[in-house]
Amino acid sequence: MNIRSQIAMVFHLDKCIGCHTCSIACKNIWTDRKGAEYMWWNNVETKPGTGYPTKWEDQETYKGGWEKNGDTVSLKGTGKFKGLKNIFHNPYMPVLDDYYEPWTYKYQDLFTAPEGDDQPIARPVSLVTGEPIEIKSGPNWDDDLGGSPDFARKDVNMEKLTPEQEAMFQLERMTFHYLPRICNHCLNPACVASCPSGALYKRGEDGVVLINQERCRAWRMCVTACPYKKSYYNWHTGKSEKCVLCYPRLESGQAPACFHSCVGRIRYLGVLLYDADKIEAVASCKEEELVDRHIDIYVDPFDPAVIEAATANGIAMSTIEAAQKSPVYKFVKLWKLALPLHPEYRTLPNLFYVPALLPGMASVQDGIYNSTTKSLWGGIDTTRLPMKYLASLFSAGNTEKVADVLKKLMAVRMHRRGVTVGDLKADEISQAMKETNLSGNTADEIFRLTSLATFDDRFVIPPAHREESIEMLENTADVKGNTGFGFKETPARGL
Amino acid sequence: MLNQLLFVALPYVALAIFLVGSIYRYLYKGFKVSSLSSQFLEGRQLFFGSQPFHWGLFFLFFGHLIAFLFPSTVIAWNGQTVRLLILECASFAFGISALWGLFALITRRLTNKRVQIVTSKMDVVVYLVLLVQIISGLCVAYFNRWGSNWFAAFLTPYLRSIFVFDPQIDAISTVNSVWLKIHVVSAFSIIAIIPFTRFVHFLVYPVDYLWRSYQQVIWNWDRRSIRTSRAHQVGEKSKNN
Ligand code: HEM
Ligand code: SF4
Ligand code: SF4
């Protein structure tokens, strides 16, 4: 057993209101710079939809992630041979137009326009070339199903479900949910493996995946390799950049900006301990087993054997305690309510999603708008988004996995309705609870962490002990009385 | 006098600038060492420029290196006319490929608005010296046949004499070919400007990727060795700082 600690995350999709506050919080801190205007380390997509960059899930085009290769995995579009062969021109790299051309407006024109009969306007100008442009797309152009024929219908996850797909696009059945995405800080990161110059690395102490800006040489392989397209190329500095999980905030005990600002309080963050010896075996297992074995790689932080192995690996007791209180551990391991996004990419992502339990259906019959189900919420197999669609997102096509989660969420709802309103039949509730193996106490706990959780329940951040790690760089006795790290280079573009 | 300047002074100045400049830039201006890829802004035209350009240069580079290190092998190979023709035609083809690629790259820079935004003054210098270098090389190959044979007699001794700090310029200065002289002078000029241009990118070609393990994990603090170590200061500087 080789125990390591990882900062992992859960997003509860039922609670996301699609306000994009998270994206803005991130943008204002990290990517409001030349060359990075188009980057959204955190973005919120509408599903069904094509996402950002357009059709990022289409790995036949972008060749991201790993593929199973016997007992191991190999990178789909990059790697030692393919990467070095394609280093002069990367055939699978998304270009600016696959994201969108960033723009601003000539606000000054509003003030300086000469007096006339018409209102002055602020024309949009490209942030790349500075020329006037016609805006053709943006980072969430298809928000709330806008332009569905062009976007929602081209969702990669729908390719396999033609009949249901047609049903989905009937007006009465139309539905969507939001999908906020950040870097998953994967256990088997394809971006790290693809980098020829070794600029990308995973931090041992908390598993955050970073790009060393001094070693990045713009070979731009990580952009291709990340199947989630969460590594971005800065066209101005000639260096790639990605989500840093706000590590300076984490190190001082604060939640990352997107978590901190989340209006729907959908985000949870905490430590998971995992067995690093199993990474290769899990990443290369059969597709049907992927979800189970991925969740199995995380170990029980209360198990004395695990605690012993973790301490032997140098994991601080404070981190182990954080792992025991981790809300992520509860959602992912204890309650099995959260699933990884596209596990079939085999990067073993550390961001898990509680799928949305979509609202009951209604349709217009004889001019009357009415619920189509007899009971209040209806069965989960009649959810408006086909189960196959959700399975394609969260369980590599295994509908049972998604159904299990939705059933549990439904059981919790029924239980709570029984407690607060009491208009449901008792045996109906106990039937649902029994089917999902939930006790009343667990259901209450799930309810509490879902709906009433405070800041400290949602974010359990282990102390980073940076005060010790400074000793690796400097002899603290020598630099007593000084401040700072003493190495800093302005990030200016090379010649 | 001019010969002394061009074939003795220039090479040493160039090599000195190259060594000091590149090491300095690598160590202290690491952020500025990058291939400065512009593929993100324009991908299609780049394919038709970058691929023929780089692959042409790639083989030419190794051709020059072999001729410099093992001239007798090249001459032995050229013993048969067919083989000589194969070698000369192949080299010429790679030269044409590089030139074609360079033209495509220059056209791209001139016509694409987005790429123009990321074109610096030094890029213009780079394109100019590369044009001179490749065109003069092709002219040498065409007008002064067969280079792969006389290379050993005229150039190898001169280049070697430079590297052993005993410059012998008789052979090169008596050569009756302007193209060859241009080619040599522009080659040393390229070496001199490496640290000040995007040329640095080929110095950091990632060969070590071939033997490195795919995943990289870096600890900020090796608590395990801290516990077992007796030294007061165990710290090994981490690679990423
Ligand atoms: C084998 C080592 C080399 C590698 C791996 C390499 C790689 C690259 C890469 C990745 C780019 C960026 C292409 C893009 O825009 O995406 C580039 C551009 C360039 N390289 Fe190289 N290169 C190598 C050798 C050379 C050599 C030997 C020269 C010339 C002496 C050279 C001259 C250039 C020039 C002029 C550009 C700019 C092309 C443009 O965007 O117009 N490279 N190289
Ligand atoms: S999501 Fe992409 S960028 Fe983030 S760690 Fe995984 S492979 Fe790397
Ligand atoms: S801030 Fe929270 S609720 Fe709003 S879009 Fe982001 S994840 Fe959803």
Coordinates of C-alpha atoms and ligand atoms in Angstrom, one line a residue, chain A residues 65-66 181-193 200 202 207-211 222 225-232 241-243 347-350, ligand 2:
Chain A
G65 CA -7.0 10.9 -22.7
W66 CA -5.8 7.3 -22.5
R181 CA -16.2 22.1 -15.0
I182 CA -12.7 22.7 -13.7
C183 CA -9.5 20.7 -14.0
N184 CA -10.0 17.3 -12.3
H185 CA -6.5 17.1 -10.9
C186 CA -6.5 13.5 -12.1
L187 CA -4.8 10.6 -10.5
N188 CA -3.5 9.5 -13.9
P189 CA -3.2 12.8 -15.6
A190 CA -2.8 12.6 -19.3
C191 CA -1.5 16.2 -19.5
V192 CA 1.5 15.3 -17.2
A193 CA 2.3 12.2 -19.2
L200 CA 3.7 19.4 -15.8
K202 CA 1.5 16.5 -9.7
G207 CA -2.3 16.1 -5.8
V208 CA -2.7 19.5 -7.4
V209 CA -1.5 19.3 -11.1
L210 CA 0.5 22.3 -12.1
I211 CA 2.5 23.5 -15.1
C222 CA -1.0 18.8 -22.9
A225 CA -3.8 15.1 -24.1
C226 CA -6.2 16.5 -21.6
P227 CA -9.5 14.9 -22.6
Y228 CA -11.4 17.6 -20.6
K229 CA -9.6 20.3 -22.5
K230 CA -8.5 22.0 -19.2
S231 CA -5.0 22.8 -20.3
Y232 CA -4.9 26.0 -22.3
E241 CA -1.6 27.3 -18.4
K242 CA -4.2 25.5 -16.4
C243 CA -6.4 25.6 -13.3
T347 CA -7.4 9.7 -16.3
L348 CA -9.1 8.9 -12.9
P349 CA -10.5 12.4 -12.3
N350 CA -10.9 13.7 -8.8
Ligands
SF4_2 S1 -8.3 17.3 -16.1 FE1 -6.9 17.4 -17.8 S2 -5.5 19.1 -17.2 FE2 -6.6 18.4 -15.3 S3 -5.2 16.8 -14.4 FE3 -6.7 15.8 -15.7 S4 -5.7 15.5 -17.7 FE4 -4.6 17.1 -16.5

